[in-house]
Tab-separated table of C-alpha atoms and ligand atoms in Angstrom:
chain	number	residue	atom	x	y	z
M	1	UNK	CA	0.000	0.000	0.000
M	2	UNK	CA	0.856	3.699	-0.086
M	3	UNK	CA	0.935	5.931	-3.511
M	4	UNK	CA	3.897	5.318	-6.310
M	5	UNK	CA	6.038	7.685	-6.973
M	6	UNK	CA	8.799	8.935	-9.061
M	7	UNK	CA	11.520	11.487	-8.773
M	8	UNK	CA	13.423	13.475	-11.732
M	9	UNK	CA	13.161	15.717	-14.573
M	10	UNK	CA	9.557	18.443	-15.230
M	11	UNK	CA	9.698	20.551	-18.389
M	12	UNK	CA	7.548	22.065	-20.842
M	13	UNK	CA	8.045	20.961	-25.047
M	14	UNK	CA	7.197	23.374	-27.618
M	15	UNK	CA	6.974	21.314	-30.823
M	16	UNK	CA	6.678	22.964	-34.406
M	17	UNK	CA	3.147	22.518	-35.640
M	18	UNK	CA	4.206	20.985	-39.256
M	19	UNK	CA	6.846	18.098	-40.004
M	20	UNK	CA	9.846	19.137	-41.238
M	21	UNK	CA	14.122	19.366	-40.924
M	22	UNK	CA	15.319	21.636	-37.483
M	23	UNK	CA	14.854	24.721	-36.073
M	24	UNK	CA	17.210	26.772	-38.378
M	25	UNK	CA	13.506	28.626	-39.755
M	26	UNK	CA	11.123	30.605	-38.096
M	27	UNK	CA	8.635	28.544	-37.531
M	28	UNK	CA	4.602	27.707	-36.352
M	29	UNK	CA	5.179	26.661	-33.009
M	30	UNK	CA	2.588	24.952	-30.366
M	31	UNK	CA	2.721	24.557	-26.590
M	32	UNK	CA	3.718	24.620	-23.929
M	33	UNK	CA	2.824	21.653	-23.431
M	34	UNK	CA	3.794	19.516	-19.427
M	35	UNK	CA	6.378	17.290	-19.635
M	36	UNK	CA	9.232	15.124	-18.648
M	37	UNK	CA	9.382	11.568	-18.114
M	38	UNK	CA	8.480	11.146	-14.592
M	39	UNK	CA	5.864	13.450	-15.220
M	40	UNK	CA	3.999	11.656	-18.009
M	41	UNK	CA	4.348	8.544	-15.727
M	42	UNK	CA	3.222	9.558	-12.860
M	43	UNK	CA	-0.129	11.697	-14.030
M	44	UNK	CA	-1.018	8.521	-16.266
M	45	UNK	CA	-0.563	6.825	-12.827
M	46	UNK	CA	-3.364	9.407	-11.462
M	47	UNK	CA	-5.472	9.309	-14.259
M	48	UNK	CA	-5.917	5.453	-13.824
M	49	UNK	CA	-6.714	6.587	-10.252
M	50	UNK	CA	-3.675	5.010	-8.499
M	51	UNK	CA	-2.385	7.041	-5.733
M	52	UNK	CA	0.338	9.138	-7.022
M	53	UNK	CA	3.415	11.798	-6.380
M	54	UNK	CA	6.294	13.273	-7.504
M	55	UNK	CA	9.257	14.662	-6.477
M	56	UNK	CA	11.128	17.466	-8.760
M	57	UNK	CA	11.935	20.921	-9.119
M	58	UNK	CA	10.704	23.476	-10.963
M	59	UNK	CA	11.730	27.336	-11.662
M	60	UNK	CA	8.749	29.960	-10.519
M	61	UNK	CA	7.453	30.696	-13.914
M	62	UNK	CA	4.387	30.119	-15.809
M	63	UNK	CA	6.143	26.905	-17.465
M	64	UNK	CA	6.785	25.407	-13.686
M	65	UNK	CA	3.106	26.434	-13.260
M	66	UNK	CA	1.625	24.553	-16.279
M	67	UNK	CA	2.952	21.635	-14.810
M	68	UNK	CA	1.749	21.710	-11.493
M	69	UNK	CA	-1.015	22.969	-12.440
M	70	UNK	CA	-2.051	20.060	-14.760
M	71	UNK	CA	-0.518	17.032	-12.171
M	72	UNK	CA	-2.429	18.648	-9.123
M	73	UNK	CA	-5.314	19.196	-11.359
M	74	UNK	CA	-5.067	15.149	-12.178
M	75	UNK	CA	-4.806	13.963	-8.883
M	76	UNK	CA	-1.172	13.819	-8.682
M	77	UNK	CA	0.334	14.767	-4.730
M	78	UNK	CA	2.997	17.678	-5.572
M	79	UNK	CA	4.052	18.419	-1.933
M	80	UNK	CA	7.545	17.694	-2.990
M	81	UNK	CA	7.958	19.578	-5.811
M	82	UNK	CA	10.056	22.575	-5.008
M	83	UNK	CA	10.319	25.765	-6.629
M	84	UNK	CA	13.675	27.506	-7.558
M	85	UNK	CA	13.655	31.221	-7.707
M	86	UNK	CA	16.986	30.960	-9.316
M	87	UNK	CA	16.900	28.304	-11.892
M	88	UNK	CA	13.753	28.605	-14.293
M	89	UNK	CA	11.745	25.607	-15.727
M	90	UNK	CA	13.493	23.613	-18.411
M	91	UNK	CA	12.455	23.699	-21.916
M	92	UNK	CA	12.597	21.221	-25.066
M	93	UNK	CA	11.580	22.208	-29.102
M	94	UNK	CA	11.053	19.464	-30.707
M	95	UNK	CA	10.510	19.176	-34.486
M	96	UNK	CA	9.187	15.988	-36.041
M	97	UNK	CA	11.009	15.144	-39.526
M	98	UNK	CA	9.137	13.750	-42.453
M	99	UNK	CA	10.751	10.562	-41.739
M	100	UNK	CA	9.107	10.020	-38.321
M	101	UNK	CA	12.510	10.888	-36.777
M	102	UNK	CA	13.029	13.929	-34.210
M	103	UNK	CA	15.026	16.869	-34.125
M	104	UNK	CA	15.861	18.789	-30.433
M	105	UNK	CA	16.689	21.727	-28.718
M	106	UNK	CA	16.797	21.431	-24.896
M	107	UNK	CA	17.007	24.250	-22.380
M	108	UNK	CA	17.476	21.931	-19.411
M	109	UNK	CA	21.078	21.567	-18.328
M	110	UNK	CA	21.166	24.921	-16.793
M	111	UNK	CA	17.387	24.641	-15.492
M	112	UNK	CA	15.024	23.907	-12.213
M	113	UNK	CA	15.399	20.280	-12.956
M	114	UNK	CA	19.179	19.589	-12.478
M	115	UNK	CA	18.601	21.248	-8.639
M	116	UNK	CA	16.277	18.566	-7.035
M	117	UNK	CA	17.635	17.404	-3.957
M	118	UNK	CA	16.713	15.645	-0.665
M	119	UNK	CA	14.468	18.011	1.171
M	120	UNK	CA	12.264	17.204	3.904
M	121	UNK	CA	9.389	16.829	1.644
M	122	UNK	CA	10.989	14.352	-0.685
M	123	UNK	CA	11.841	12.108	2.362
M	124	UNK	CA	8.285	12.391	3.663
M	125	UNK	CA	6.771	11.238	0.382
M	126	UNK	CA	9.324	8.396	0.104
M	127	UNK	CA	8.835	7.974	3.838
M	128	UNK	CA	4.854	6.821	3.217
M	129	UNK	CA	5.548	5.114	-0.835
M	130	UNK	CA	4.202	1.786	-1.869
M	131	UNK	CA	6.064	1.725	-5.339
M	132	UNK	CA	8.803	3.853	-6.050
M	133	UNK	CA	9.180	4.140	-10.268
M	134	UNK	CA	12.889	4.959	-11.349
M	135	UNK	CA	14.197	5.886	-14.606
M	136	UNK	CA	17.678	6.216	-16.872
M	137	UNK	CA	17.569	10.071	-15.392
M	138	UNK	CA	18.617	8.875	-11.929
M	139	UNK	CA	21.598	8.535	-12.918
M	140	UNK	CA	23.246	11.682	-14.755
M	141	UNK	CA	21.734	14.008	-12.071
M	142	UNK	CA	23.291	13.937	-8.291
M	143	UNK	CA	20.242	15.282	-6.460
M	144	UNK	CA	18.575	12.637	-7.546
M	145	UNK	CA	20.646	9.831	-7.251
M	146	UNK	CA	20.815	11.015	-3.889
M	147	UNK	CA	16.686	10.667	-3.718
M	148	UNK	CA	16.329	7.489	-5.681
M	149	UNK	CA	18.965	5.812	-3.237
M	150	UNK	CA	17.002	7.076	-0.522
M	151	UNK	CA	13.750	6.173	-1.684
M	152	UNK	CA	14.359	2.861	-2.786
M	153	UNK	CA	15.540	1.979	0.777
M	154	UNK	CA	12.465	3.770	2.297
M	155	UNK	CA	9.759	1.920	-0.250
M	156	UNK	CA	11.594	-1.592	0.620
M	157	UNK	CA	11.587	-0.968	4.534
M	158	UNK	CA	7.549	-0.816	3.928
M	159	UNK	CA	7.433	-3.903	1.889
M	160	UNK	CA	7.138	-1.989	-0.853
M	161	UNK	CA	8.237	-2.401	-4.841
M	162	UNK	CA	10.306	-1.146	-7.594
M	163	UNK	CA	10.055	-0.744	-11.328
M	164	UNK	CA	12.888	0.453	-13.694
M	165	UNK	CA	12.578	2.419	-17.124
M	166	UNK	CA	16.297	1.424	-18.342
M	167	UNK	CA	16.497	4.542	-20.807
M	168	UNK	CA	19.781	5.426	-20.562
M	169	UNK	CA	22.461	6.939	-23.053
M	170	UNK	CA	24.959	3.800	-23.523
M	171	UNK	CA	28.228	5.958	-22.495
M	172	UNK	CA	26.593	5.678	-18.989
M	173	UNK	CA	26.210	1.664	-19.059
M	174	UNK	CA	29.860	1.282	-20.081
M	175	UNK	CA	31.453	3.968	-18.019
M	176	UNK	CA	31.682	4.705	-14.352
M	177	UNK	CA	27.860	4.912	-13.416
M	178	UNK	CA	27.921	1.223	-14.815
M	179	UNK	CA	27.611	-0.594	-11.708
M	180	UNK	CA	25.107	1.909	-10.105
M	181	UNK	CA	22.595	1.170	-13.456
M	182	UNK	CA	23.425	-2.835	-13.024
M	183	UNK	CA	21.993	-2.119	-9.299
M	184	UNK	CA	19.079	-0.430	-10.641
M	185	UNK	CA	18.673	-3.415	-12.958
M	186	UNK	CA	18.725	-5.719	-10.122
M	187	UNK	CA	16.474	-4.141	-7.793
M	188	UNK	CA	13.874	-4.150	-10.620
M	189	UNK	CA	10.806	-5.771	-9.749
M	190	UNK	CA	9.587	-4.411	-12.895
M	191	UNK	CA	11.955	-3.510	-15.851
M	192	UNK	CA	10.601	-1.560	-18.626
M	193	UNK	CA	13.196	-1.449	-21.302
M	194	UNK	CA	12.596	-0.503	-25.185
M	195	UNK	CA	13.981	-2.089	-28.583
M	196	UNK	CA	17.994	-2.577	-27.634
M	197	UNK	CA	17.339	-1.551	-23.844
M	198	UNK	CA	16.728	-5.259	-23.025
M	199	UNK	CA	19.788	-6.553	-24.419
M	200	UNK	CA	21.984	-3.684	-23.242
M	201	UNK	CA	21.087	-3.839	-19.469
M	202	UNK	CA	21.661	-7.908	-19.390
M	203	UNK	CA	24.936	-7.081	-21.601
M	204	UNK	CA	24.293	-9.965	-24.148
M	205	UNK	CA	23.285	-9.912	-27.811
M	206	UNK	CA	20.045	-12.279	-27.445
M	207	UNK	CA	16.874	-11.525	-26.534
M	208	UNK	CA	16.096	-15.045	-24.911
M	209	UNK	CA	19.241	-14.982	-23.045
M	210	UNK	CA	18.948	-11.561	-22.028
M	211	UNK	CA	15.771	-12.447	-20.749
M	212	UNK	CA	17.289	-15.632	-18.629
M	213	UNK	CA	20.008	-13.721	-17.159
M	214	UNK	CA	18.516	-10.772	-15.898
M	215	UNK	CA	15.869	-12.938	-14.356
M	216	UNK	CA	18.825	-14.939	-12.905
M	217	UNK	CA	20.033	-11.504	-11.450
M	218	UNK	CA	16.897	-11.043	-9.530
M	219	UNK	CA	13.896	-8.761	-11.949
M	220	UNK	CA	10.788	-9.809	-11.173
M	221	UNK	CA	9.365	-9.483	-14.383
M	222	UNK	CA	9.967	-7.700	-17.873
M	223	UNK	CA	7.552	-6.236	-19.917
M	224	UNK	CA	9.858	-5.084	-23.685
M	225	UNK	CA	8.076	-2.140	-25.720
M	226	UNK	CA	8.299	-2.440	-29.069
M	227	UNK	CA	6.721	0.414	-30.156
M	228	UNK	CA	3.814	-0.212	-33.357
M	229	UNK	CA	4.185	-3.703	-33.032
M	230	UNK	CA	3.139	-3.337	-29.645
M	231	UNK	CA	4.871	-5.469	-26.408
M	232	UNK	CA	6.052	-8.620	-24.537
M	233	UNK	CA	6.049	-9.729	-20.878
M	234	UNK	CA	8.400	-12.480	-19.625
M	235	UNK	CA	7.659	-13.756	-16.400
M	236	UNK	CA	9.934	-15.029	-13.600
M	237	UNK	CA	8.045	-18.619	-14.719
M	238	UNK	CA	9.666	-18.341	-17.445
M	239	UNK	CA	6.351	-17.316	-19.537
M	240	UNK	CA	6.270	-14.998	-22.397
M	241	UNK	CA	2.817	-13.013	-23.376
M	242	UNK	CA	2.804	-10.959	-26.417
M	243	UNK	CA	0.356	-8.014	-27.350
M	244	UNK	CA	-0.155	-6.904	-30.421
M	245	UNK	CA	-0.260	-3.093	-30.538
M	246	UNK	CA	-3.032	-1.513	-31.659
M	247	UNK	CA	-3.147	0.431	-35.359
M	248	UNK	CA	-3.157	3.727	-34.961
M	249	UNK	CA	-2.170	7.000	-36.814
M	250	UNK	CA	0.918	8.393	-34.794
M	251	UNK	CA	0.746	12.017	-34.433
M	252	UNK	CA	3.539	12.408	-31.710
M	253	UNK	CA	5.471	9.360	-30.213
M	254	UNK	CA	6.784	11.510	-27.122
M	255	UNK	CA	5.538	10.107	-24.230
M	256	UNK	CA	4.037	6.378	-25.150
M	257	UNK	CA	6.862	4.544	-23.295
M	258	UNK	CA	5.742	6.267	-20.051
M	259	UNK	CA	2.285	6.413	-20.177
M	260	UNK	CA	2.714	2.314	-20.703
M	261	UNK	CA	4.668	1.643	-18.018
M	262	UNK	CA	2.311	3.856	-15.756
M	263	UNK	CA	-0.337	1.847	-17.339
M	264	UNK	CA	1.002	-1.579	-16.942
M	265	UNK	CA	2.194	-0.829	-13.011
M	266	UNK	CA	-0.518	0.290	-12.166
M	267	UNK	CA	-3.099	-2.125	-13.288
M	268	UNK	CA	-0.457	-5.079	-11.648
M	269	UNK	CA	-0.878	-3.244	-8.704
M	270	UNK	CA	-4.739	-3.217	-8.637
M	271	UNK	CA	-4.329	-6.975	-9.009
M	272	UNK	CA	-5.195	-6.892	-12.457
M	273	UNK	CA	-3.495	-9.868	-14.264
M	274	UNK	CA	-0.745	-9.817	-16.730
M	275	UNK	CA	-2.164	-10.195	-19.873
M	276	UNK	CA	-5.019	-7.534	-18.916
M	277	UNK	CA	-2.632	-5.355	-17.896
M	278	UNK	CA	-0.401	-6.106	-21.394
M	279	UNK	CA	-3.633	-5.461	-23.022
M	280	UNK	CA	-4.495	-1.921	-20.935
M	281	UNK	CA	-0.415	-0.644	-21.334
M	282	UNK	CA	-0.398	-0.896	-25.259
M	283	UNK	CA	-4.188	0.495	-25.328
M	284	UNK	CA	-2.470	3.403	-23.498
M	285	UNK	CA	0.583	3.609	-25.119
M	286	UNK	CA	-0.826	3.632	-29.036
M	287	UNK	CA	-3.635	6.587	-27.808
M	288	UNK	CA	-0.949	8.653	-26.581
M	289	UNK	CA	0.642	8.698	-29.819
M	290	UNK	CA	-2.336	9.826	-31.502
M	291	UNK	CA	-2.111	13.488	-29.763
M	292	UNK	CA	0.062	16.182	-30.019
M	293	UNK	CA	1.644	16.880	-26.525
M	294	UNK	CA	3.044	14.544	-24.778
M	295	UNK	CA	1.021	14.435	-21.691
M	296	UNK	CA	-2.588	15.135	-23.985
M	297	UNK	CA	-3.379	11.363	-24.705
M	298	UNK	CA	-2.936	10.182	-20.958
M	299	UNK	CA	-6.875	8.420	-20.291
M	300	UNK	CA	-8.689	6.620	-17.627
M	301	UNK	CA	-9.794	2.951	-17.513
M	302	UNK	CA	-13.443	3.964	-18.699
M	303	UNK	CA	-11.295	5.943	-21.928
M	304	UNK	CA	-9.187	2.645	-22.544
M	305	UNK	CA	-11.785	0.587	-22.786
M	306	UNK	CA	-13.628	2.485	-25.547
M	307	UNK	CA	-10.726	2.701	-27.562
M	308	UNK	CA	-9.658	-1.325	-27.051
M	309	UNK	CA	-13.396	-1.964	-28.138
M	310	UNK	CA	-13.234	0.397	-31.070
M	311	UNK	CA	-9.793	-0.353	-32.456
M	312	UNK	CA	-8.386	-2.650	-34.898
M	313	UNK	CA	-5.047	-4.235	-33.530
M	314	UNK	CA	-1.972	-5.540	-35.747
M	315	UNK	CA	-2.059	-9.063	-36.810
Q	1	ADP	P1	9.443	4.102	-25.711
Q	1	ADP	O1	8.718	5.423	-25.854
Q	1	ADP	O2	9.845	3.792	-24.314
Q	1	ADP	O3	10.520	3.888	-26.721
Q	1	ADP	P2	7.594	2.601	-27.386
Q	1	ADP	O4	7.859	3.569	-28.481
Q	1	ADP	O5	7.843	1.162	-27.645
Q	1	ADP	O6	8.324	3.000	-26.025
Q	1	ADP	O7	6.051	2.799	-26.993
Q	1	ADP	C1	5.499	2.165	-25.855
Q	1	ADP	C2	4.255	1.418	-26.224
Q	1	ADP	O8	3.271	2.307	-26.773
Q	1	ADP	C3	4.455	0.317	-27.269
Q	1	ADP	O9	4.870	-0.888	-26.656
Q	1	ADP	C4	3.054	0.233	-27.868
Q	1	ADP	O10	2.211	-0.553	-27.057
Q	1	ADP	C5	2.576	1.687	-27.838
Q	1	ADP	N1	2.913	2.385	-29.090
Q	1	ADP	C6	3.947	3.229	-29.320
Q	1	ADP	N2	3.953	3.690	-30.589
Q	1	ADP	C7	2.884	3.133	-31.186
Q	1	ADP	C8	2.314	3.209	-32.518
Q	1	ADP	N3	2.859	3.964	-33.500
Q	1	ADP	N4	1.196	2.480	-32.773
Q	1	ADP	C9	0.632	1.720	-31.834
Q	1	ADP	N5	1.109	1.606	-30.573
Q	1	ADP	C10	2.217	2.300	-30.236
């Protein structure tokens, strides 16, 4: 029992309105729109009415405001969000190429986000968790090392669990922070890797055997995104469920990896059973896609279930 929660990174993304090649134009712009990892996981987590929070930092601005705004607004528990007067809200522009692929801009190495630390607050959140969500963040940023470390502790003295969102830039696998990710792997009762993610956190070029071994090193379960063609869960019993993803028109891919790992979680922890909760995640994942913003496609159960009844899935 007690709420999940997440730690890390709030921003806002501005994306240019038509499909094209970089920012090097003036352009149509739209947004600001909330975002950040952690915070398109944990306000899908709300919206599916699990208990939620977050802990981050944002700068006192009208783009630090949007966000908290939208999370409190969704039932998400922002008590330990604090508010820089220093360091203003960080900012991505994204621009989606014909191609499908994505071009950047990010204000965010100078911004509210890289000052979240351990405050009182954070601890007290952590202090009363159930599930504590962690992703490939936690480990370039030292606040929040410093709060994941803590909060993993403070979730396990309670009985509680952990999930892991292994989305993390390869020079950080291989160099230094390479043990500290392995840890993260291990403490996984739910990892949540994506295409190569799988194979790169076991360290072996199979998908079977990267399955085996990580299981071997103590993950609970695995559920791999595979983004159109939907996902797979391997089970500690050595089971494997795939799910078919659903056939939509993608609009905007930012955000589906979150909102089906929020998805997923938290239907497991409402005792909802794999394959349902397989089922709900790539439901969730494909009608994110289908809306501009990355936190605009984030739905309830009574949503979901409309759009599994009224959508074709791939064969
Ligand atoms: P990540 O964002 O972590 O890379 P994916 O892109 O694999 O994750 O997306 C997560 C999930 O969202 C997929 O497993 C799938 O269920 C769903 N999804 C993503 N993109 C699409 C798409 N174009 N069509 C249908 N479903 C999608």
């Amino acid at each position: 029992t007690g709420p999940t929660i997440v730690a890390g990174e709030i921003l806002v993304e501005i994306m240019a309105s038509e499909r094209g090649q970089g920012f090097l134009e003036p352009l149509a712009l739209t947004g600001p729109y909330p975002s950040g990892a952690p915070a398109i996981f944990i306000d899908q987590v709300a919206k599916l009415g699990g208990g939620a929070g977050i802990i981050a930092c944002v700068g006192r601005d009208d783009f630090g405001a949007i966000n908290l705004e939208r999370l409190r607004r969704d039932g998400v528990d922002v008590s330990a969000v604090s508010v820089s007067d220093r360091y203003p809200t960080g900012s991505a522009f994204v621009r989606y190429r014909p191609d499908g692929g994505r071009d950047f801009v990010y204000n965010i190495a100078e911004s509210a986000a890289g000052r979240i630390s351990l405050t009182e607050e954070a601890r007290r959140l952590a202090d009363g968790a159930g599930h504590l969500h962690v992703m490939g963040s936690a480990l370039s940023i030292a606040g929040l090392k410093e709060i994941v470390a803590y909060a993993a502790k403070a979730v396990r003295a309670r009985g509680g669990s952990t999930s892991f969102d292994p989305n993390v830039r390869k020079e950080l696998i291989d160099g230094a922070d390479g043990a500290h990710f392995s840890a993260l792997v291990d403490d996984a009762d739910l990892l949540l890797p994506s295409g190569d993610e799988l194979l790169a956190a076991a360290g072996v070029a199979d998908e079977r055997q990267a399955v085996a071994a990580l299981i071997a090193r103590g993950v609970g379960e695995i559920v791999l995104k595979r983004g159109a063609a939907g996902s797979t869960r391997f089970g500690a019993d050595g089971s494997r469920t795939d799910c078919a993803g659903f056939v939509v028109e993608e609009v905007d891919p930012t955000g589906a990896g979150d909102c089906f790992g929020a998805t997923y979680l938290t239907c497991r922890r409402n005792g909802i059973e794999p394959g349902k909760a397989l089922l709900y995640a790539n439901a969730a994942g494909a009608l994110n896609v289908t809306r501009l913003g990355p936190m605009e496609g984030l739905a309830g159960f009574d949503a979901l279930d409309r759009f599994i009844a009224g959508t074709d899935r791939a064969k």
